[in-house]
PDB file of C-alpha atoms in Angstrom:
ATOM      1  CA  UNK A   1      90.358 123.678  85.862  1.00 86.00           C
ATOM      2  CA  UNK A   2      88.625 123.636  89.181  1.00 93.00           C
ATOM      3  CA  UNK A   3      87.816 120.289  91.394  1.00 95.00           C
ATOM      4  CA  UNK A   4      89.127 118.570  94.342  1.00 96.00           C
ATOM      5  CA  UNK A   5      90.873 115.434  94.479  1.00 95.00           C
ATOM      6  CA  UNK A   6      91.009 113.093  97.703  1.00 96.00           C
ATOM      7  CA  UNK A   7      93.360 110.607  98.178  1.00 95.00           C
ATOM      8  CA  UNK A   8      92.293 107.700 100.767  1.00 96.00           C
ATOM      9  CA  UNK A   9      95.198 105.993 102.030  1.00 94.00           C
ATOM     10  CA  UNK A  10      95.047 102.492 103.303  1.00 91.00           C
ATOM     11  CA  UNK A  11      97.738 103.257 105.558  1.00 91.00           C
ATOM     12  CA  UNK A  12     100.492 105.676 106.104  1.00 93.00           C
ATOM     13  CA  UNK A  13     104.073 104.097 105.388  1.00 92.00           C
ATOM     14  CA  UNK A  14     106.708 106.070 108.074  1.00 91.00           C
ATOM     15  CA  UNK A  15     109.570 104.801 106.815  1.00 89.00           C
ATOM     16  CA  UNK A  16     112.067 106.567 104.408  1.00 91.00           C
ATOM     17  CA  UNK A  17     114.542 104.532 101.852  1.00 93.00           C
ATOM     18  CA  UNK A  18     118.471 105.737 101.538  1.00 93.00           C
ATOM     19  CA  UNK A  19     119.251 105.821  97.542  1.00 94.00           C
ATOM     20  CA  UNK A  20     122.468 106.626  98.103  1.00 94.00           C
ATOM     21  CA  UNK A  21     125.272 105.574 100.442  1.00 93.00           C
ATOM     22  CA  UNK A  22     126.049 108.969 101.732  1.00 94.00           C
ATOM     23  CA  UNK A  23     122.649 109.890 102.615  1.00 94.00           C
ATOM     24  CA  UNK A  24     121.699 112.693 100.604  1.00 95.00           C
ATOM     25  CA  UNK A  25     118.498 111.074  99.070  1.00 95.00           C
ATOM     26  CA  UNK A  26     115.897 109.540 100.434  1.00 94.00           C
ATOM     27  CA  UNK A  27     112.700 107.784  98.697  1.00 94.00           C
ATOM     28  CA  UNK A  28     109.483 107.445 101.063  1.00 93.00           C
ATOM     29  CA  UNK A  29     106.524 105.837  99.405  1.00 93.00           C
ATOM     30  CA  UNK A  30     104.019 107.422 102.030  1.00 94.00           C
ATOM     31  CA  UNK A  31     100.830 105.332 100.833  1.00 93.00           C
ATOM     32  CA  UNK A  32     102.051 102.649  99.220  1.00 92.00           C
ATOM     33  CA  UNK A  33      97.871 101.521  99.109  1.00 90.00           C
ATOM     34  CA  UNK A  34      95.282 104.366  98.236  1.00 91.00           C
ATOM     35  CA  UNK A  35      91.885 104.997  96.511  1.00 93.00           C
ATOM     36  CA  UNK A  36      91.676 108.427  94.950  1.00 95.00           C
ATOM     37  CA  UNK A  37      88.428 110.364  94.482  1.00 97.00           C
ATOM     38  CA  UNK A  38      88.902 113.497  91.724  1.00 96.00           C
ATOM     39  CA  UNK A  39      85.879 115.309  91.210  1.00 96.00           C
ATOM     40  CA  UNK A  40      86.053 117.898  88.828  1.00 95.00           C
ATOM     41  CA  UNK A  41      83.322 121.023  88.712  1.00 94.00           C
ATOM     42  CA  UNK A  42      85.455 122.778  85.710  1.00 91.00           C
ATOM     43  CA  UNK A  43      85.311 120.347  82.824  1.00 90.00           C
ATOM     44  CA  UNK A  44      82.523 118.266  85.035  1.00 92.00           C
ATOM     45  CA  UNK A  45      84.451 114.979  84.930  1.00 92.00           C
ATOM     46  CA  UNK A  46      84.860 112.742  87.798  1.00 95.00           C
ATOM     47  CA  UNK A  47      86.836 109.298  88.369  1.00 93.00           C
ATOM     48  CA  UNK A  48      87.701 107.049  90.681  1.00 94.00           C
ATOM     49  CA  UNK A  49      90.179 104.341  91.781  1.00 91.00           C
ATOM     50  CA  UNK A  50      93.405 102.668  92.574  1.00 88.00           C
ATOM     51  CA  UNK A  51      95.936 105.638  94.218  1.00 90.00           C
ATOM     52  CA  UNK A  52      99.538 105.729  95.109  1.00 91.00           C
ATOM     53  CA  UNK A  53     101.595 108.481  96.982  1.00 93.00           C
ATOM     54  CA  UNK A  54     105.582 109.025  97.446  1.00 93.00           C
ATOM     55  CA  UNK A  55     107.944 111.897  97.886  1.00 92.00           C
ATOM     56  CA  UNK A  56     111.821 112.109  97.263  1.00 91.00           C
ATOM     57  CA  UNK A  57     113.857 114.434  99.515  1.00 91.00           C
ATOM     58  CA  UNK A  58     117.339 115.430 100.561  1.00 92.00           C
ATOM     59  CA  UNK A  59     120.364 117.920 100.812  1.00 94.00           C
ATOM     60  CA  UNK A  60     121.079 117.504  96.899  1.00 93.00           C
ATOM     61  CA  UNK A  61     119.248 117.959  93.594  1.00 92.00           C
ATOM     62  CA  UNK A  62     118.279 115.231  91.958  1.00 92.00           C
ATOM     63  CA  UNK A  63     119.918 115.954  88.612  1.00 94.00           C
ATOM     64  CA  UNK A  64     123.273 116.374  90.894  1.00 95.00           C
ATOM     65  CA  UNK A  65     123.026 112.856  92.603  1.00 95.00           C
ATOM     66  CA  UNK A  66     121.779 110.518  89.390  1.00 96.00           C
ATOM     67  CA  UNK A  67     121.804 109.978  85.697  1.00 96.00           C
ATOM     68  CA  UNK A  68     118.566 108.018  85.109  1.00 96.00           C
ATOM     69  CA  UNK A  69     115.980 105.800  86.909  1.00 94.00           C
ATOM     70  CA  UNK A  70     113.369 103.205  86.375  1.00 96.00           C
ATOM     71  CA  UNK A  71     110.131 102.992  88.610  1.00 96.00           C
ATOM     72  CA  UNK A  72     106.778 101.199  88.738  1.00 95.00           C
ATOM     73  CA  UNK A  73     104.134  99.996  90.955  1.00 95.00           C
ATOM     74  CA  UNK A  74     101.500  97.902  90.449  1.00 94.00           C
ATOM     75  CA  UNK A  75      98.283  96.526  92.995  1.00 90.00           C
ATOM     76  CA  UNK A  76      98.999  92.790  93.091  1.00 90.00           C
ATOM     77  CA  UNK A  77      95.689  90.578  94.491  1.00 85.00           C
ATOM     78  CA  UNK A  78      96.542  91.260  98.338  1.00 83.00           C
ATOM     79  CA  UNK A  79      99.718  93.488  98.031  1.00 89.00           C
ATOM     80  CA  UNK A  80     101.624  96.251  96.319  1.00 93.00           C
ATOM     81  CA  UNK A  81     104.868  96.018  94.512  1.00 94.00           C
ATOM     82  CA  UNK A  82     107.043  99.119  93.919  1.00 95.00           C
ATOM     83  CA  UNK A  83     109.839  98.540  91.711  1.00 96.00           C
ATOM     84  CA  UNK A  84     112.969 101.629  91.762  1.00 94.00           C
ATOM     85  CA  UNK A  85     116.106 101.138  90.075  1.00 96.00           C
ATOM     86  CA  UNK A  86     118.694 103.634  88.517  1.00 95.00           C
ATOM     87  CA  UNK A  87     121.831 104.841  88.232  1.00 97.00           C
ATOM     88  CA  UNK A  88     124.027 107.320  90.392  1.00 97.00           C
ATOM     89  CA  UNK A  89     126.114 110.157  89.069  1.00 96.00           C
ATOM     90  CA  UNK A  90     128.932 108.071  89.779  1.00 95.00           C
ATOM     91  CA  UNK A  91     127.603 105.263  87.961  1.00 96.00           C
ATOM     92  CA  UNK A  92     126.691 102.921  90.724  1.00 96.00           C
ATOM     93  CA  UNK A  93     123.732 101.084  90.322  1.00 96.00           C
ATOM     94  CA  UNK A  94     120.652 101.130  93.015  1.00 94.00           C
ATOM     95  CA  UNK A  95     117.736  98.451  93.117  1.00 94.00           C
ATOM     96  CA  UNK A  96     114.863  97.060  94.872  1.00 92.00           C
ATOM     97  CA  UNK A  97     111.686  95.542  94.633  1.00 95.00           C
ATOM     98  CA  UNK A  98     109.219  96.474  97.678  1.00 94.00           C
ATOM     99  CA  UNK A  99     106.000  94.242  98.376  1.00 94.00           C
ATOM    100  CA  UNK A 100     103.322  96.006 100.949  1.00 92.00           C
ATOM    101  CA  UNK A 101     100.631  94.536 102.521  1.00 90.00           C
ATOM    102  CA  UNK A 102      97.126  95.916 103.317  1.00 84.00           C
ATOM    103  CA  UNK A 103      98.304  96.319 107.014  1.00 83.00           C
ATOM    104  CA  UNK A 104     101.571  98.346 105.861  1.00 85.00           C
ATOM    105  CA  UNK A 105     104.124  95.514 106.387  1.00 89.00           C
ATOM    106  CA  UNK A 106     106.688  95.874 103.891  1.00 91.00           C
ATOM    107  CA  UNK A 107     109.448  93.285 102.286  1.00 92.00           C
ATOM    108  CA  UNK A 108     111.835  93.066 100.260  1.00 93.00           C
ATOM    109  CA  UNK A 109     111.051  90.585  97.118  1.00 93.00           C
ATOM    110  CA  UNK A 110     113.442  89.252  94.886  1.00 94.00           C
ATOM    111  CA  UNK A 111     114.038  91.711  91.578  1.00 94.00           C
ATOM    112  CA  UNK A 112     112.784  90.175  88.691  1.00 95.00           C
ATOM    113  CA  UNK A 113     114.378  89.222  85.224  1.00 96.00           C
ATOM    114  CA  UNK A 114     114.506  92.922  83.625  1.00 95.00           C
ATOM    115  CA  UNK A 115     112.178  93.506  80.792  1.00 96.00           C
ATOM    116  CA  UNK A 116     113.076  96.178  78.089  1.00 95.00           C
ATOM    117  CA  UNK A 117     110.467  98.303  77.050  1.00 97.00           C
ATOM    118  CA  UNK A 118     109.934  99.783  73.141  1.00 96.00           C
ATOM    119  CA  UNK A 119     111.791 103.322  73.513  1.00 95.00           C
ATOM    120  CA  UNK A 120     109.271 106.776  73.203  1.00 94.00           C
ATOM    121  CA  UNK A 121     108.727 108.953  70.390  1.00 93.00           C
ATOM    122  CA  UNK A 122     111.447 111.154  72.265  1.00 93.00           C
ATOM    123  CA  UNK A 123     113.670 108.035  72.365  1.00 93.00           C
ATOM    124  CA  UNK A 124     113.609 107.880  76.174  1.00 92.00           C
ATOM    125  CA  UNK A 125     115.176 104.311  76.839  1.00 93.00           C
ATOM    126  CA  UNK A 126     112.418 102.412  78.883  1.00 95.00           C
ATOM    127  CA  UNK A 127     112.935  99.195  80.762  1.00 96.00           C
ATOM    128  CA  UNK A 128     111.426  97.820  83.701  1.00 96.00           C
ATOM    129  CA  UNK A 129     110.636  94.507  85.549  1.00 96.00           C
ATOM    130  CA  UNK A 130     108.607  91.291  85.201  1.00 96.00           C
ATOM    131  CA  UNK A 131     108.539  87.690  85.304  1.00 95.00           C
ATOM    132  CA  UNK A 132     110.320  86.078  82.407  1.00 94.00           C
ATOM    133  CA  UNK A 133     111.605  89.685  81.484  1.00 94.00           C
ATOM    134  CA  UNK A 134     108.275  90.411  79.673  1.00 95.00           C
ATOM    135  CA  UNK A 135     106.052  93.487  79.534  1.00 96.00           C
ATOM    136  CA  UNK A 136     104.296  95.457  77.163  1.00 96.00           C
ATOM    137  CA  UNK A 137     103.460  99.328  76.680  1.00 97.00           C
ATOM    138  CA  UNK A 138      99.535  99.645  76.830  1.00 96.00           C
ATOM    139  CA  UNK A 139      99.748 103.156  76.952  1.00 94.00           C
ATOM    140  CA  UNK A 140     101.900 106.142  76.951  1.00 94.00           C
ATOM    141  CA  UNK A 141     100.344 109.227  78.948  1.00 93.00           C
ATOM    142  CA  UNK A 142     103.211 111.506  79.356  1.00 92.00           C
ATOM    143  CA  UNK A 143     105.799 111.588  76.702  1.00 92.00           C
ATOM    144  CA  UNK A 144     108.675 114.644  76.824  1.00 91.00           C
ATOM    145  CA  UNK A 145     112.088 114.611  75.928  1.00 93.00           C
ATOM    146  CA  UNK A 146     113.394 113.737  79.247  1.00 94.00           C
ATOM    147  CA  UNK A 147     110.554 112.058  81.044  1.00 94.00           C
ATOM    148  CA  UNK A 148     107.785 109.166  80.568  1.00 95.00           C
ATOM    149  CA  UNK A 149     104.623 107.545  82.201  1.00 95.00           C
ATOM    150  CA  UNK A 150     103.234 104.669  81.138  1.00 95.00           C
ATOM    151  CA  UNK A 151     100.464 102.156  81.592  1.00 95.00           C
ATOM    152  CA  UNK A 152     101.887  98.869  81.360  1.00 97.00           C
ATOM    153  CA  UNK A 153     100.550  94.886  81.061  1.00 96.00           C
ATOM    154  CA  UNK A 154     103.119  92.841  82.979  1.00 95.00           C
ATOM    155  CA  UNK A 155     103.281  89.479  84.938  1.00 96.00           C
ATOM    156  CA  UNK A 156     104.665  90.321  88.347  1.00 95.00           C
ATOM    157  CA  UNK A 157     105.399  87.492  91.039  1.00 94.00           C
ATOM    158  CA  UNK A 158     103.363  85.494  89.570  1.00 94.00           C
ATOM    159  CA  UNK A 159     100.008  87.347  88.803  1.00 94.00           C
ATOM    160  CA  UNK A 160      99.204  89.041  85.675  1.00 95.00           C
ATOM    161  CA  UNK A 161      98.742  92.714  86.585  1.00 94.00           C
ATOM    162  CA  UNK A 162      98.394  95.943  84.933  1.00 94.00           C
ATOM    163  CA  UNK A 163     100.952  98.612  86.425  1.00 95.00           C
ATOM    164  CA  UNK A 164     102.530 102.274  86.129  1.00 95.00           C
ATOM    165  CA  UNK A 165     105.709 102.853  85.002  1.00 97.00           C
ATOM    166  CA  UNK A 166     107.895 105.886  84.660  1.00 97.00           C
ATOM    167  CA  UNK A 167     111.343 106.641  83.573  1.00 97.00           C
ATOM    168  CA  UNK A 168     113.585 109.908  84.066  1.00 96.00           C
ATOM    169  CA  UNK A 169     116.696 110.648  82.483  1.00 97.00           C
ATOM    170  CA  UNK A 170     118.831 113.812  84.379  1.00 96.00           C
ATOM    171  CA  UNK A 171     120.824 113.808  82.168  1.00 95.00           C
ATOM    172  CA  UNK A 172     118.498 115.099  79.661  1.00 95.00           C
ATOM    173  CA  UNK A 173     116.730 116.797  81.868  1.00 94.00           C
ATOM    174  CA  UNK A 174     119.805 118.891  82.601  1.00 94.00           C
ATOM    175  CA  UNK A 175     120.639 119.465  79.022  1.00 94.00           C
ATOM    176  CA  UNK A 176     120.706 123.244  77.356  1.00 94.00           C
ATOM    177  CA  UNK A 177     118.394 121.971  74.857  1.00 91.00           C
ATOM    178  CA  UNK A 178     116.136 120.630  77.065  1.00 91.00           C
ATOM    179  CA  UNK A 179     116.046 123.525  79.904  1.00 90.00           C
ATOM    180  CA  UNK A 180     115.597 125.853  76.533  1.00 90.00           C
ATOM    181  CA  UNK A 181     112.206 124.170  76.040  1.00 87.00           C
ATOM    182  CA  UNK A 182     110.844 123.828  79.382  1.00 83.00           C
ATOM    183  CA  UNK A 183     108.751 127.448  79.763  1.00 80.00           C
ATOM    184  CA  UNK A 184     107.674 127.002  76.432  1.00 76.00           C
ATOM    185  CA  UNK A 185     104.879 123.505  77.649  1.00 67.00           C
ATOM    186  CA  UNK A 186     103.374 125.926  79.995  1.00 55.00           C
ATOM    187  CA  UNK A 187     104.607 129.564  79.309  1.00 56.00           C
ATOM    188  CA  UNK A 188     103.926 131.838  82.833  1.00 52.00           C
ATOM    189  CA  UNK A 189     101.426 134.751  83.014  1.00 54.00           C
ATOM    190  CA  UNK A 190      99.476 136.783  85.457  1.00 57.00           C
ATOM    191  CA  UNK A 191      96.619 135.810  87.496  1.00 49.00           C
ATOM    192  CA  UNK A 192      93.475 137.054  86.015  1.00 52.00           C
ATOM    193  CA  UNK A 193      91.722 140.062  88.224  1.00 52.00           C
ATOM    194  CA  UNK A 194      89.682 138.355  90.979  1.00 47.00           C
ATOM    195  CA  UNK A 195      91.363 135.131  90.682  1.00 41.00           C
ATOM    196  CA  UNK A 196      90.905 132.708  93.702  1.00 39.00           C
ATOM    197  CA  UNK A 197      94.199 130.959  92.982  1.00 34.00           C
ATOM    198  CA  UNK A 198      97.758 131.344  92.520  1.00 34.00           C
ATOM    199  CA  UNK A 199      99.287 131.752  89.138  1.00 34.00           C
ATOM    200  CA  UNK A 200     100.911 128.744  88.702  1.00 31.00           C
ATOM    201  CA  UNK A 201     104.337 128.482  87.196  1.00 31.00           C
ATOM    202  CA  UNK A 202     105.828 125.686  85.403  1.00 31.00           C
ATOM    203  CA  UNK A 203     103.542 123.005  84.001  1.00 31.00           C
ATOM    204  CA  UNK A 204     104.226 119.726  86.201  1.00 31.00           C
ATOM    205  CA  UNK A 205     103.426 117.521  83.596  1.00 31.00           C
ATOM    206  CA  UNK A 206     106.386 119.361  82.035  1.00 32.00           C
ATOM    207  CA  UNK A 207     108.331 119.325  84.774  1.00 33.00           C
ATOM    208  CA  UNK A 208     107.830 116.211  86.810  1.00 37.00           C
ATOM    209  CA  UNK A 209     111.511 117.125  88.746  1.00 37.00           C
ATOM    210  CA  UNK A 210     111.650 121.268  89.589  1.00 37.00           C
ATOM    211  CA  UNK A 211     114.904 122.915  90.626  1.00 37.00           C
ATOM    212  CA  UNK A 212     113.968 123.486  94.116  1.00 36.00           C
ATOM    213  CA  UNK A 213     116.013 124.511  97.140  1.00 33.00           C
ATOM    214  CA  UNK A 214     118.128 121.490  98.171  1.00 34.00           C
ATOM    215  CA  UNK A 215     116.819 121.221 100.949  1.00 33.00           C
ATOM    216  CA  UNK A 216     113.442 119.637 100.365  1.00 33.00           C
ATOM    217  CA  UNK A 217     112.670 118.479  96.767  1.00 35.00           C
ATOM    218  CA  UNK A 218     108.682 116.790  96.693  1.00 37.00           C
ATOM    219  CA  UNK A 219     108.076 114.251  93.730  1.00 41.00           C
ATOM    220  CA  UNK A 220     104.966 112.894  92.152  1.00 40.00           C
ATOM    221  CA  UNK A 221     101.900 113.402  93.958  1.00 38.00           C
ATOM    222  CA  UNK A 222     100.650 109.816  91.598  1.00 35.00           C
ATOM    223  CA  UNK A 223     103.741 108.894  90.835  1.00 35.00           C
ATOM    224  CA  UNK A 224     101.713 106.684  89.867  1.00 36.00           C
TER     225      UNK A 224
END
């Protein structure tokens, strides 16, 4: 595959969110508001449209500090609402529901009525937010045994929106059976003589949440 993809923030978000209460992970949705141009010379596709842009960070891995979360976003008529909830290793509960504005003001809303979702092929346990605690799965795009994407139909604050939703489970993820399988979705090789570009290793799609050095971790480039 060979392309380029832009991403055109409306604005740059500088502020960082604490997941935990020691401090050792931090959420930063760094454009909240985007358009994304991919343009794609090898297969000679191209697509355009709503974009969204966050990175997690901190001094631990993630599969150390939680057991599972829930996230979503979803481009409301003149804002965007993020949605993260989950659950910490020690079994405290994090949530919040962020609104942001085309100038980059951000707010805290009130967390809607939670809406279980219909669990994956894998059996991931899905469940997000929504007005009256309703939502439904339009889509599934990503689908492995310890992590999901999916394009949802949902009423949010009071307008009937269409949003991304993913759930993780570390648990899983961190699971003999589960590490097993990982090099087998993208096995590694050599780069080809002359090649331009780095082998790559793991798949991402794969591998959504790497074992990297604990001191920086990046997450979804979408994430949604």
């Amino acid at each position: 595959m060979r392309g380029r993809v832009r991403l055109l923030p409306e604005f740059i978000n500088p502020n960082s969110f604490t997941l935990d209460p020691d401090g050792r992970h931090h959420w930063r949705p760094i454009a909240p508001r985007a358009r994304v141009e991919v343009v794609m010379d090898s297969p000679g596709i191209s697509w355009n449209g709503h974009a969204y842009f966050d990175c997690n960070d901190g001094s631990e891995s993630l599969e150390d500090g939680f057991v599972d979360w829930q996230w979503s976003r979803a481009h409301l008529g003149s804002d965007v609402a993020v949605l993260y909830e989950g659950v910490r290793a020690d079994r405290s509960r994090f949530a919040a529901a962020l609104r942001f504005d085309h100038q980059g003001g951000v707010s805290e809303a009130e967390l809607p009525p939670a809406a279980p979702l219909p669990r994956t092929l894998w059996l991931m346990n899905r469940e997000t937010r929504a007005d009256q605690g309703i939502a439904r799965v339009l889509r599934t795009w990503e689908d492995t045994p310890f992590y999901a994407r999916s394009a949802l139909e949902t009423t949010l604050f009071g307008e009937r929106v269409a949003a991304v939703h993913e759930s993780l489970s570390l648990t899983r993820f961190v699971s003999p059976a589960v590490q097993w399988m990982l090099p087998f979705r993208m096995p590694r090789r050599p780069a080809e003589p002359g090649a331009d570009w780095p082998a790559r290793g793991r798949d991402s799609r794969a591998e959504p949440v790497p074992r990297q050095p604990r001191d920086a971790r990046g997450r979804r480039g979408s994430p949604g």
